[in-house]
XYZ file of C-alpha atoms in Angstrom:
305
model
C 42.078 -236.975 -120.106
C 40.146 -238.608 -122.928
C 39.587 -236.035 -125.662
C 37.126 -236.697 -128.468
C 37.052 -234.532 -131.590
C 33.589 -234.594 -133.136
C 33.196 -233.729 -136.818
C 29.669 -233.901 -138.274
C 29.927 -234.130 -142.072
C 27.764 -234.054 -145.147
C 29.504 -234.047 -148.541
C 32.861 -232.662 -147.346
C 35.291 -234.736 -149.428
C 37.285 -231.631 -150.441
C 38.137 -230.643 -146.872
C 37.609 -233.488 -144.413
C 41.057 -235.034 -144.966
C 42.786 -231.758 -144.089
C 40.518 -231.158 -141.083
C 41.247 -234.606 -139.634
C 44.992 -234.177 -140.279
C 45.016 -230.728 -138.644
C 43.326 -231.956 -135.473
C 45.555 -235.042 -135.445
C 48.566 -232.715 -135.527
C 47.273 -230.493 -132.716
C 45.839 -233.306 -130.552
C 47.849 -236.453 -131.302
C 46.356 -238.345 -128.332
C 42.724 -237.459 -129.123
C 40.243 -239.759 -130.818
C 38.745 -238.165 -133.914
C 35.213 -239.146 -134.909
C 33.640 -238.286 -138.246
C 29.887 -238.832 -138.392
C 28.831 -239.172 -142.012
C 25.309 -237.804 -142.470
C 24.339 -239.586 -145.716
C 27.099 -238.062 -147.836
C 26.925 -238.786 -151.554
C 30.662 -238.304 -152.117
C 33.855 -239.846 -150.684
C 33.685 -238.076 -147.315
C 33.621 -241.271 -145.240
C 36.376 -242.952 -147.268
C 38.725 -239.961 -147.094
C 38.095 -239.471 -143.365
C 38.868 -243.125 -142.690
C 42.078 -242.923 -144.719
C 43.099 -239.839 -142.704
C 42.827 -241.821 -139.467
C 39.392 -240.892 -138.161
C 36.824 -243.271 -136.737
C 33.891 -243.018 -139.141
C 30.318 -243.635 -138.077
C 27.078 -243.110 -139.948
C 23.979 -241.186 -138.921
C 21.063 -241.843 -141.267
C 18.738 -239.221 -139.758
C 19.441 -236.104 -141.774
C 20.397 -232.932 -139.944
C 23.241 -231.684 -137.775
C 21.126 -231.808 -134.623
C 20.501 -235.511 -135.156
C 24.232 -236.076 -135.662
C 25.216 -234.220 -132.495
C 22.579 -236.108 -130.495
C 24.123 -239.416 -131.576
C 27.649 -238.158 -130.895
C 26.855 -237.133 -127.336
C 25.020 -240.393 -126.641
C 27.528 -242.760 -128.236
C 30.925 -241.317 -127.366
C 32.522 -241.448 -123.921
C 35.173 -238.834 -123.217
C 36.204 -236.267 -120.640
C 36.429 -233.409 -123.140
C 34.440 -233.051 -126.352
C 35.707 -230.821 -129.163
C 33.114 -230.070 -131.824
C 33.998 -228.483 -135.158
C 32.828 -228.654 -138.764
C 34.316 -230.702 -141.549
C 34.464 -227.764 -143.969
C 37.832 -226.361 -142.769
C 36.360 -223.020 -141.659
C 37.593 -223.388 -138.057
C 41.413 -223.515 -137.660
C 42.490 -226.478 -135.543
C 45.366 -224.518 -133.972
C 42.900 -222.661 -131.718
C 41.797 -225.899 -130.053
C 44.347 -225.613 -127.223
C 42.955 -222.227 -126.184
C 39.410 -223.576 -126.292
C 40.266 -226.658 -124.229
C 42.202 -224.767 -121.543
C 39.169 -223.311 -119.620
C 37.511 -226.750 -119.517
C 40.705 -228.391 -118.277
C 41.006 -225.716 -115.591
C 37.349 -226.345 -114.619
C 36.523 -222.739 -115.385
C 33.927 -223.548 -118.056
C 31.408 -226.210 -118.995
C 31.207 -224.966 -122.576
C 33.768 -222.902 -124.473
C 32.665 -221.042 -127.576
C 34.952 -220.186 -130.474
C 34.007 -216.542 -131.044
C 34.197 -215.618 -134.755
C 33.026 -212.027 -134.397
C 35.472 -210.321 -132.036
C 38.261 -210.062 -134.610
C 35.884 -209.333 -137.493
C 36.987 -212.404 -139.457
C 33.465 -213.791 -139.910
C 32.157 -210.560 -141.414
C 35.214 -210.312 -143.677
C 35.258 -213.935 -144.832
C 31.547 -214.687 -145.024
C 30.196 -213.335 -148.304
C 26.539 -213.883 -147.383
C 25.244 -210.620 -145.873
C 21.972 -212.127 -144.656
C 23.962 -214.646 -142.606
C 25.778 -211.800 -140.862
C 22.491 -209.975 -140.254
C 20.832 -213.154 -138.959
C 23.702 -213.888 -136.580
C 23.548 -210.422 -135.043
C 19.742 -210.423 -134.892
C 19.525 -213.768 -133.070
C 22.414 -212.781 -130.813
C 20.598 -209.599 -129.823
C 17.370 -211.477 -129.085
C 19.058 -214.076 -126.900
C 21.255 -211.606 -125.038
C 18.203 -209.493 -124.261
C 16.143 -212.520 -123.265
C 18.753 -213.961 -120.891
C 20.517 -210.717 -119.901
C 23.790 -212.070 -121.258
C 26.605 -210.551 -123.262
C 27.655 -213.327 -125.621
C 29.357 -212.318 -128.867
C 28.806 -215.458 -130.962
C 25.643 -217.499 -130.474
C 25.772 -219.742 -133.533
C 29.403 -220.812 -133.899
C 30.045 -224.484 -134.582
C 33.481 -224.536 -132.896
C 32.909 -225.527 -129.273
C 34.421 -227.528 -126.429
C 32.323 -229.223 -123.733
C 33.012 -231.101 -120.558
C 31.420 -234.498 -119.984
C 28.730 -233.158 -117.657
C 27.356 -230.826 -120.326
C 27.507 -233.365 -123.157
C 25.802 -236.132 -121.207
C 23.016 -234.091 -119.607
C 21.878 -231.858 -122.469
C 18.552 -232.890 -124.028
C 18.863 -232.198 -127.764
C 15.590 -231.435 -129.536
C 16.840 -229.770 -132.713
C 17.306 -231.702 -135.917
C 19.238 -229.236 -138.077
C 21.658 -226.334 -137.952
C 19.753 -224.648 -135.126
C 21.556 -227.028 -132.738
C 24.212 -224.407 -131.898
C 21.519 -221.938 -130.860
C 19.859 -224.607 -128.722
C 23.162 -225.402 -126.991
C 23.702 -221.755 -126.129
C 20.161 -221.295 -124.851
C 20.366 -224.455 -122.749
C 23.666 -223.363 -121.217
C 22.296 -219.916 -120.386
C 19.055 -221.216 -118.899
C 20.705 -223.941 -116.808
C 23.497 -221.596 -115.676
C 26.376 -223.582 -117.136
C 29.685 -221.757 -117.165
C 30.342 -220.304 -120.615
C 33.652 -218.883 -121.813
C 34.198 -217.277 -125.215
C 37.592 -217.432 -126.906
C 38.210 -215.291 -130.021
C 39.171 -217.343 -133.066
C 39.857 -216.617 -136.702
C 37.192 -217.770 -139.120
C 37.913 -218.571 -142.757
C 35.433 -219.137 -145.540
C 35.121 -222.419 -147.385
C 37.764 -223.139 -150.017
C 36.778 -222.899 -153.696
C 34.626 -225.812 -154.784
C 33.215 -226.467 -151.319
C 29.548 -225.542 -151.035
C 27.721 -224.506 -147.883
C 24.785 -226.653 -146.806
C 23.100 -223.670 -145.172
C 20.071 -221.998 -146.688
C 19.888 -218.390 -145.566
C 16.123 -218.142 -145.354
C 14.941 -221.661 -144.426
C 17.667 -222.207 -141.822
C 17.186 -218.667 -140.542
C 13.487 -219.325 -140.047
C 14.277 -222.570 -138.240
C 16.626 -220.738 -135.875
C 14.009 -218.059 -135.186
C 11.433 -220.795 -134.605
C 13.807 -222.406 -132.113
C 14.281 -219.099 -130.295
C 10.492 -218.576 -130.250
C 9.706 -221.982 -128.761
C 12.554 -221.817 -126.263
C 11.356 -218.349 -125.217
C 7.954 -219.928 -124.540
C 9.409 -222.981 -122.804
C 12.125 -221.267 -120.736
C 10.514 -217.869 -120.060
C 6.775 -218.583 -120.073
C 5.799 -215.729 -117.750
C 7.465 -213.139 -119.981
C 6.123 -214.834 -123.129
C 2.486 -214.993 -122.002
C 2.674 -211.584 -120.330
C 3.447 -210.069 -123.731
C 0.473 -211.898 -125.238
C -1.720 -210.786 -122.328
C -0.601 -207.169 -122.771
C -1.432 -207.243 -126.497
C -4.885 -208.693 -125.793
C -5.461 -206.179 -122.983
C -4.617 -203.254 -125.287
C -6.946 -204.624 -127.976
C -9.660 -204.946 -125.346
C -9.172 -201.323 -124.328
C -9.252 -200.131 -127.934
C -12.554 -201.913 -128.551
C -14.030 -201.366 -125.101
C -13.322 -197.694 -124.321
C -15.902 -196.388 -126.851
C -18.478 -198.781 -125.351
C -17.740 -197.614 -121.791
C -17.787 -193.960 -122.885
C -21.166 -194.455 -124.531
C -22.553 -196.206 -121.455
C -21.404 -193.434 -119.109
C -22.927 -190.788 -121.375
C -26.299 -192.414 -122.173
C -26.703 -195.203 -119.656
C -27.110 -197.834 -122.364
C -24.975 -199.948 -124.686
C -25.839 -199.727 -128.359
C -22.699 -201.434 -129.681
C -23.314 -204.854 -128.168
C -20.960 -206.742 -130.544
C -18.121 -204.393 -129.574
C -18.890 -204.944 -125.887
C -18.794 -208.726 -126.322
C -15.543 -208.518 -128.290
C -13.932 -206.302 -125.633
C -14.941 -208.718 -122.866
C -13.558 -211.592 -124.946
C -10.194 -209.852 -125.322
C -10.025 -209.200 -121.574
C -10.902 -212.807 -120.732
C -8.233 -214.064 -123.111
C -5.706 -211.650 -121.596
C -6.505 -212.926 -118.107
C -6.219 -216.541 -119.265
C -2.868 -215.854 -120.945
C -1.472 -214.242 -117.806
C -2.750 -217.134 -115.676
C -1.103 -219.640 -118.031
C 2.136 -217.676 -117.732
C 2.149 -217.891 -113.935
C 1.289 -221.606 -113.911
C 3.899 -222.527 -116.529
C 6.509 -220.351 -114.830
C 6.025 -222.355 -111.643
C 6.379 -225.603 -113.604
C 9.555 -224.373 -115.319
C 11.056 -223.325 -111.972
C 10.314 -226.761 -110.533
C 11.834 -228.396 -113.610
C 14.948 -226.243 -113.211
C 15.188 -227.290 -109.564
C 14.929 -230.951 -110.581
C 17.650 -230.445 -113.186
C 19.903 -228.867 -110.533
C 19.311 -231.834 -108.249
C 20.138 -234.197 -111.103
C 23.343 -232.251 -111.722
C 24.238 -232.469 -108.034
C 23.887 -236.236 -108.150
C 25.696 -236.606 -111.478
C 28.746 -238.841 -111.286
C 29.713 -239.053 -114.979
């Protein structure tokens, strides 16, 4: 089995040497790749000295790095972690085991089950955002995942080589989870212990901007993957607005036989037409998405790796 450890990095000179050494200790036969995403410190130099293969990705953003990793690297098992030493390498054997046993296509390192993320992470809005997005996705896909946005994951070759990555930044983890749920990949969650960054190491996350990007990703994927539900909600809102505007007009017409509020009547008809169009779009796009999913399944059936 060829195992590749993938470490996307941006300004992680304080921790990357330890991270590479830890994974080298746990997986001595694995190949460790550090993708330097325009670091302004000695990240690449330290990683190379620690024994990692260092490559450079000039397009800024974790999503761009992961896209290049999946395209460039050939392996049977892909281990993805961060270079900030927040994910203990000793859990990697537990994460790899379900993939080796062909019980999972993607294994997620769950930071929430033991409460370590909430205890270690001192940014309350991050905790709130994690739980909010998790609730949205679990409701949308009728799943019961505990950690949607963890960066500690293991993939088999089929998943890594057939996932189309659209994200550019830190929303990549959310996109991976949504793709796996929509395409019915086998997902297994393994509880891990999370630890916060060591003193002097700064997070690259911005609570509000990155949170908005994640919500934007969820919004667009909701539209792309569940178009009937998405446009049905829009149609329902427009239908209710049409009723609110139109009921007084209809009541007046039934009482007097004439329509005095012509602008209201036109507006009500407009809302109803838009509602009908939205629902029609939902049905058409839902058929297209189902056909696309069928084509993806056929591609998976013919996949040889």
